[in-house]
Amino acid sequence: MSQATTYSNWVEVDLEAIRNNIRWFLKNSGAPVMAVVKANAYGHGMIPVARAALQAGVNWCGVARIEEALDLRAAGLDCPTLLLGYTPPERVKEAVAQQLSLTVWDSCQVERAASAGQKTGIAARLHLKVDTGMSRLGVQPEEALALARKLAGTPGVIFEGLFTHFARADEADRRPTDAQERLFRGVIEQLEKAGLRPPIVHAANSAASLTRPSAHFDLLRTGIAIYGLHPSAECPLPEAFRPALTWKAVLSQVKILSSGRGVSYGHVYTTRANERIGTLPVGYADGYRRILGNQVLVGGRRVSVVGRVCMDQVMVGLDEVPEAQPGDEVVLIGKQRQASITAEDVAKIWGTINFEVVCGIGPRVPRLYLHE
Ligand SMILES: Cc1ncc(COP(=O)(O)O)c(C=O)c1O
């Protein structure tokens, strides 16, 4: 059933596609999986995605911010959940009380978590992050053993995990990631020798989960691939993966404009003859970038967005689809009959990556779920 009579523009998320993509990892790697559902599940909608991921068999959810983790808990999702990034000091107690696992990379954080553990009576679950080459967060490898000792010897905390993050696992050149993996293995060995290896060692994002079984360790941290989106052009998904997200809008108006009419702000597009022009209720406030060169699918054909993208609307050229009528469904990302525009296609036009395209779909765009 088309939603075109109910919504202006909307996203449809096929939760069965997400379950299918997760099952691929569970079956082909044999390792447990963390669904990375930060940033509103890469724009797909965090709660329904996390539920679907748990149905498919993931053991963990990963988020960036405590607010995201608290939303999971408020929705009744009490699965193991790792805060992958920074947690502000004032929020640590709350996180511990909700049995969220925290990422740490310095001794102050360990002490703060321990104090929260003592105050709440709930041991703080900590994952030590090692910076093996991303240069973003993490203790340097040569300082990891000392911090691990501190973690293991501090009452009120559980040394639950050890992890790192790859900067270039999606590239064809394996050497930079080989180097990161070697450094990480060095740290694991030191911890093992000291009897300090925590139960959950993890490193692999989607790209490494697909291409680097040696880095699977005890848990995969998969984001982009579970949404059916390619980690990169050099690291495409196997065929079995299916994109979950379709972004649609409705044609709100169709008109014929005579030659020489300027279209949208600034009149950067001018009709060259009598032209059929359609209007769509989607704009940059929905996350549709204000860039020239956008394309959409109408009547199973690719047509161009003409003129500037407005805050809430865009215009499209409909000369190639004379049958298009107000009320017709238009696809911004996804398939329509034989035609398709992928998030990767949109990313190319926008000069960015598919991650940013889907994460950028705004909060006012309704998310509808298929196969809940
Ligand atoms: C620490 C960490 N692990 C895992 C992921 C998932 O990465 P991907 O979406 O490439 O699978 C991310 C995402 O950025 C991350 O920041």
Coordinates of C-alpha atoms and ligand atoms in Angstrom, one line a residue:
M1 CA 0.0 0.0 0.0
S2 CA 1.4 3.4 -0.9
Q3 CA 1.8 5.9 2.0
A4 CA 1.5 8.7 -0.5
T5 CA -1.9 9.9 0.8
T6 CA -0.6 10.0 4.4
Y7 CA 2.9 11.5 4.3
S8 CA 4.8 14.1 2.4
N9 CA 8.1 12.2 2.4
W10 CA 8.9 9.2 4.4
V11 CA 11.4 6.4 4.9
E12 CA 10.5 2.7 4.7
V13 CA 12.8 0.3 6.5
D14 CA 12.6 -3.4 5.7
L15 CA 13.5 -5.0 9.0
E16 CA 13.6 -8.4 7.4
A17 CA 16.5 -7.1 5.2
I18 CA 18.3 -6.1 8.5
R19 CA 17.7 -9.5 10.0
N20 CA 18.9 -11.2 6.8
N21 CA 22.1 -9.2 6.8
I22 CA 22.8 -9.9 10.4
R23 CA 22.2 -13.6 9.9
W24 CA 24.8 -13.6 7.2
F25 CA 27.4 -12.5 9.7
L26 CA 26.3 -15.0 12.3
K27 CA 26.4 -17.9 9.8
N28 CA 29.5 -17.0 8.0
S29 CA 31.7 -15.8 10.8
G30 CA 30.5 -17.9 13.7
A31 CA 31.3 -15.0 16.0
P32 CA 28.8 -13.2 18.1
V33 CA 27.6 -9.8 16.7
M34 CA 27.1 -6.3 18.1
A35 CA 24.6 -4.3 16.1
V36 CA 25.9 -0.8 16.0
V37 CA 22.8 1.3 16.3
K38 CA 24.2 4.7 17.1
A39 CA 23.0 7.8 15.2
N40 CA 19.4 6.5 15.2
A41 CA 20.6 3.2 13.7
Y42 CA 22.3 5.2 10.9
G43 CA 19.1 7.0 10.2
H44 CA 17.0 3.8 10.1
G45 CA 15.4 4.2 13.5
M46 CA 17.1 2.9 16.6
I47 CA 14.5 1.1 18.6
P48 CA 12.9 -1.0 15.8
V49 CA 16.3 -1.8 14.3
A50 CA 17.7 -2.9 17.7
R51 CA 14.6 -5.1 18.3
A52 CA 15.0 -6.7 14.8
A53 CA 18.7 -7.2 15.4
L54 CA 18.1 -8.9 18.7
Q55 CA 15.5 -11.1 17.0
A56 CA 18.1 -12.1 14.4
G57 CA 20.4 -13.1 17.2
V58 CA 22.8 -10.3 18.0
N59 CA 24.2 -10.3 21.5
W60 CA 25.1 -6.7 21.9
C61 CA 24.0 -3.2 20.8
G62 CA 26.6 -0.5 20.3
V63 CA 25.8 3.2 20.6
A64 CA 27.9 6.4 20.8
R65 CA 26.1 8.4 23.4
I66 CA 24.5 7.7 26.8
E67 CA 21.3 9.4 25.6
E68 CA 21.0 6.7 22.9
A69 CA 21.6 3.9 25.4
L70 CA 19.0 5.3 27.8
D71 CA 16.5 5.3 25.0
L72 CA 17.2 1.6 24.4
R73 CA 16.6 0.9 28.1
A74 CA 13.5 3.1 28.2
A75 CA 12.1 0.9 25.3
G76 CA 12.7 -2.2 27.5
L77 CA 15.8 -3.3 25.6
D78 CA 18.1 -4.6 28.4
C79 CA 20.6 -6.3 26.2
P80 CA 24.3 -5.8 26.8
T81 CA 25.0 -2.4 25.4
L82 CA 28.4 -0.7 24.9
L83 CA 28.9 3.1 24.9
L84 CA 31.5 3.1 22.2
G85 CA 32.7 6.7 22.8
Y86 CA 32.9 9.4 25.4
T87 CA 30.6 9.5 28.4
P88 CA 30.6 12.8 30.3
P89 CA 31.7 12.4 33.9
E90 CA 28.3 13.5 35.3
R91 CA 26.6 10.7 33.4
V92 CA 28.8 7.7 34.5
K93 CA 26.7 6.8 37.5
E94 CA 23.5 6.8 35.4
A95 CA 25.2 4.5 32.9
V96 CA 26.4 2.1 35.5
A97 CA 23.0 2.1 37.2
Q98 CA 21.5 1.0 33.8
Q99 CA 24.2 -1.7 33.5
L100 CA 25.6 -0.1 30.4
S101 CA 29.2 -1.0 29.5
L102 CA 31.5 1.9 29.2
T103 CA 34.6 2.6 27.1
V104 CA 37.7 3.8 29.0
W105 CA 41.2 4.9 28.0
D106 CA 42.6 6.5 31.1
S107 CA 42.9 5.9 34.8
C108 CA 40.6 8.8 35.8
Q109 CA 37.8 7.1 34.0
V110 CA 38.4 3.9 35.8
E111 CA 38.3 5.6 39.1
R112 CA 35.1 7.4 38.3
A113 CA 33.5 4.2 37.1
A114 CA 34.6 2.5 40.3
S115 CA 33.2 5.2 42.5
A116 CA 29.9 4.9 40.5
G117 CA 30.0 1.2 41.0
Q118 CA 30.4 1.6 44.7
K119 CA 27.6 4.2 45.0
T120 CA 25.1 2.2 42.9
G121 CA 26.1 -1.2 44.3
I122 CA 26.4 -2.3 40.6
A123 CA 29.8 -3.1 39.3
A124 CA 30.8 -0.9 36.3
R125 CA 31.5 -2.9 33.2
L126 CA 34.4 -1.5 31.3
H127 CA 36.0 -2.0 27.9
L128 CA 39.5 -0.8 27.5
K129 CA 40.0 0.9 24.2
V130 CA 43.5 0.8 22.5
D131 CA 44.5 3.3 19.9
T132 CA 46.3 1.1 17.3
G133 CA 46.2 3.7 14.5
M134 CA 42.8 5.4 14.3
S135 CA 44.3 8.2 16.5
R136 CA 40.8 9.0 17.8
L137 CA 40.2 7.4 21.2
G138 CA 42.2 4.9 23.2
V139 CA 45.2 4.3 25.3
Q140 CA 48.4 4.0 23.4
P141 CA 49.5 0.3 23.0
E142 CA 52.6 0.7 25.2
E143 CA 50.5 2.1 28.0
A144 CA 47.7 -0.5 27.8
L145 CA 49.1 -3.1 30.1
A146 CA 49.5 -0.6 33.0
L147 CA 45.9 0.5 32.5
A148 CA 44.7 -3.1 32.3
R149 CA 46.4 -3.8 35.6
K150 CA 44.6 -0.8 37.1
L151 CA 41.3 -2.0 35.7
A152 CA 41.7 -5.5 37.0
G153 CA 42.8 -4.4 40.4
T154 CA 40.1 -1.8 41.1
P155 CA 37.1 -2.8 43.2
G156 CA 33.7 -1.9 41.8
V157 CA 34.6 -2.5 38.2
I158 CA 34.5 -5.5 35.9
F159 CA 37.2 -5.6 33.2
E160 CA 34.8 -6.9 30.5
G161 CA 36.4 -6.0 27.2
L162 CA 39.4 -4.9 25.2
F163 CA 39.0 -3.3 21.8
T164 CA 40.4 -1.2 19.0
H165 CA 39.0 0.4 15.8
F166 CA 40.4 0.2 12.3
A167 CA 40.9 3.3 10.2
R168 CA 41.3 1.7 6.8
A169 CA 39.8 -1.8 6.8
D170 CA 37.5 -0.9 3.9
E171 CA 40.5 -0.3 1.6
A172 CA 42.0 -2.8 -0.9
D173 CA 45.5 -2.2 0.5
R174 CA 45.5 -4.5 3.6
R175 CA 48.8 -3.3 5.0
P176 CA 47.6 -0.4 7.2
T177 CA 45.1 -2.7 8.9
D178 CA 47.6 -5.5 9.2
A179 CA 49.8 -3.0 11.1
Q180 CA 46.9 -2.1 13.4
E181 CA 46.0 -5.8 14.0
R182 CA 49.6 -6.6 14.8
L183 CA 49.8 -3.8 17.4
F184 CA 46.5 -5.0 18.9
R185 CA 47.7 -8.6 19.0
G186 CA 50.8 -7.4 20.9
V187 CA 48.6 -5.9 23.5
I188 CA 46.4 -9.0 23.8
E189 CA 49.6 -11.1 24.2
Q190 CA 50.9 -8.9 27.0
L191 CA 47.5 -9.1 28.8
E192 CA 47.4 -12.8 28.3
K193 CA 50.8 -13.3 29.8
A194 CA 49.8 -11.2 32.8
G195 CA 46.6 -13.2 33.2
L196 CA 44.5 -10.1 32.4
R197 CA 42.8 -10.9 29.1
P198 CA 39.2 -9.8 29.5
P199 CA 36.4 -12.1 28.2
I200 CA 35.5 -10.0 25.2
V201 CA 38.1 -8.9 22.8
H202 CA 36.8 -7.1 19.7
A203 CA 38.1 -5.1 16.7
A204 CA 36.1 -5.7 13.5
N205 CA 33.8 -3.1 12.0
S206 CA 31.7 -4.2 9.0
A207 CA 34.7 -4.1 6.5
A208 CA 36.9 -6.1 8.8
S209 CA 34.1 -8.5 9.6
L210 CA 33.8 -9.2 5.8
T211 CA 37.4 -9.3 4.8
R212 CA 39.5 -10.2 7.9
P213 CA 38.5 -13.3 9.8
S214 CA 41.8 -13.0 11.8
A215 CA 40.4 -9.9 13.5
H216 CA 37.0 -11.4 14.4
F217 CA 38.1 -12.3 18.0
D218 CA 35.1 -12.6 20.3
L219 CA 32.7 -10.1 18.8
L220 CA 32.0 -8.3 15.5
R221 CA 30.9 -4.7 15.7
T222 CA 28.9 -4.3 12.6
G223 CA 27.1 -1.1 11.5
I224 CA 26.9 -0.1 7.9
A225 CA 26.7 -3.7 6.5
I226 CA 23.7 -4.7 8.6
Y227 CA 21.8 -1.9 6.9
G228 CA 22.7 -3.4 3.5
L229 CA 25.0 -0.6 2.6
H230 CA 28.5 -1.1 1.2
P231 CA 31.4 -0.3 3.6
S232 CA 33.1 1.3 0.5
A233 CA 33.6 0.9 -3.2
E234 CA 36.7 -1.2 -2.5
C235 CA 34.9 -3.3 0.1
P236 CA 31.5 -4.2 -1.5
L237 CA 29.0 -6.4 0.3
P238 CA 28.4 -9.9 -0.9
E239 CA 25.3 -10.4 -3.0
A240 CA 23.2 -11.9 -0.2
F241 CA 23.0 -8.5 1.5
R242 CA 19.9 -6.3 1.0
P243 CA 19.6 -2.6 1.6
A244 CA 16.9 -1.9 4.2
L245 CA 16.1 1.7 3.6
T246 CA 13.9 3.4 0.9
W247 CA 13.2 7.1 1.0
K248 CA 10.1 8.2 -0.8
A249 CA 8.1 11.4 -1.4
V250 CA 4.9 12.2 -3.2
L251 CA 4.4 14.5 -6.1
S252 CA 2.4 17.4 -4.7
Q253 CA 2.0 19.4 -7.9
V254 CA 2.5 19.0 -11.6
K255 CA 2.4 21.9 -14.1
I256 CA 3.5 23.0 -17.5
L257 CA 5.7 26.1 -17.5
S258 CA 6.4 28.0 -20.6
S259 CA 9.9 28.6 -21.9
G260 CA 12.1 31.0 -20.0
R261 CA 10.6 30.5 -16.5
G262 CA 13.0 30.5 -13.6
V263 CA 12.6 27.7 -11.1
S264 CA 13.2 27.9 -7.3
Y265 CA 15.3 30.4 -5.4
G266 CA 17.9 32.2 -7.4
H267 CA 16.4 31.0 -10.7
V268 CA 19.5 28.9 -11.3
Y269 CA 17.4 26.7 -13.6
T270 CA 15.4 28.2 -16.4
T271 CA 13.0 26.3 -18.6
R272 CA 14.2 26.0 -22.2
A273 CA 10.8 25.2 -23.8
N274 CA 7.4 24.3 -22.4
E275 CA 8.4 22.0 -19.6
R276 CA 6.5 19.7 -17.2
I277 CA 7.7 20.5 -13.7
G278 CA 6.7 18.6 -10.6
T279 CA 7.1 19.6 -7.0
L280 CA 8.0 17.3 -4.1
P281 CA 7.5 18.0 -0.4
V282 CA 11.1 17.2 0.6
G283 CA 13.9 19.6 1.2
Y284 CA 17.2 20.3 3.0
A285 CA 15.4 20.4 6.4
D286 CA 14.6 16.7 5.8
G287 CA 18.3 16.0 5.0
Y288 CA 18.0 16.3 1.3
R289 CA 21.1 18.2 0.4
R290 CA 21.0 21.6 -1.2
I291 CA 23.2 20.6 -4.0
L292 CA 22.7 20.8 -7.8
G293 CA 22.6 17.5 -9.6
N294 CA 20.2 15.5 -7.5
Q295 CA 18.0 12.8 -9.2
V296 CA 14.9 10.9 -8.2
L297 CA 12.8 8.1 -9.7
V298 CA 9.4 8.9 -11.1
G299 CA 7.3 6.4 -13.0
G300 CA 10.3 4.0 -13.0
R301 CA 12.6 6.5 -14.6
R302 CA 15.4 8.7 -13.3
V303 CA 14.6 12.4 -13.6
S304 CA 16.6 15.5 -12.5
V305 CA 15.9 17.8 -9.6
V306 CA 15.8 21.3 -11.2
G307 CA 16.7 24.5 -9.5
R308 CA 17.8 24.8 -5.9
V309 CA 16.6 22.5 -3.2
C310 CA 14.4 24.5 -0.8
M311 CA 14.0 23.9 3.0
D312 CA 10.9 21.8 2.5
Q313 CA 10.5 21.3 -1.2
V314 CA 12.2 20.6 -4.5
M315 CA 11.1 20.7 -8.2
V316 CA 11.8 18.0 -10.7
G317 CA 11.7 17.8 -14.5
L318 CA 9.0 15.5 -15.7
D319 CA 9.3 15.8 -19.5
E320 CA 10.4 12.1 -19.7
V321 CA 7.4 11.0 -17.6
P322 CA 4.4 12.6 -19.2
E323 CA 2.1 10.2 -17.3
A324 CA 3.3 11.5 -13.9
Q325 CA 0.4 12.9 -11.8
P326 CA 0.0 14.6 -8.4
G327 CA -0.2 11.9 -5.8
D328 CA 2.4 9.6 -7.5
E329 CA 5.1 8.1 -5.4
V330 CA 8.6 9.3 -6.0
V331 CA 11.8 7.4 -4.9
L332 CA 14.8 9.4 -3.6
I333 CA 16.7 6.3 -2.4
G334 CA 15.6 2.8 -3.4
K335 CA 14.0 1.0 -6.2
Q336 CA 11.1 1.7 -8.5
R337 CA 10.2 -0.8 -11.1
Q338 CA 13.5 -1.6 -13.0
A339 CA 15.2 1.6 -11.8
S340 CA 17.2 2.3 -8.7
I341 CA 19.0 5.0 -6.9
T342 CA 21.2 3.7 -4.1
A343 CA 22.5 5.6 -1.1
E344 CA 25.9 5.1 -2.8
D345 CA 24.6 6.9 -5.9
V346 CA 23.3 9.8 -3.8
A347 CA 26.6 9.9 -1.9
K348 CA 28.5 10.3 -5.1
I349 CA 26.3 13.3 -6.2
W350 CA 26.7 14.8 -2.7
G351 CA 30.5 14.2 -2.6
T352 CA 30.3 12.1 0.5
I353 CA 29.8 8.5 1.7
N354 CA 26.6 6.5 2.1
F355 CA 27.0 6.6 5.9
E356 CA 26.5 10.4 5.9
V357 CA 23.5 10.2 3.5
V358 CA 21.4 7.9 5.6
C359 CA 22.5 9.4 9.0
G360 CA 21.5 12.8 7.6
I361 CA 17.9 11.9 7.0
G362 CA 16.2 14.3 9.4
P363 CA 14.1 13.5 12.4
R364 CA 10.9 14.9 11.0
V365 CA 10.9 12.3 8.2
P366 CA 8.6 9.5 9.4
R367 CA 10.1 6.0 9.5
L368 CA 7.7 3.2 8.6
Y369 CA 8.7 -0.4 9.2
L370 CA 8.1 -3.4 7.0
H371 CA 8.2 -7.0 8.4
E372 CA 8.2 -5.9 12.0
Ligands
LIG1 C1 34.0 2.1 17.5 C2 33.1 1.6 16.3 N1 32.9 0.3 16.1 C3 32.2 -0.1 15.1 C4 31.6 0.8 14.2 C5 30.8 0.3 13.0 O1 31.4 0.6 11.8 P1 30.8 0.2 10.4 O2 29.6 1.0 10.3 O3 31.8 0.5 9.4 O4 30.5 -1.3 10.5 C6 31.8 2.2 14.4 C7 31.2 3.1 13.5 O5 31.6 4.1 13.1 C8 32.6 2.6 15.5 O6 32.8 3.9 15.7

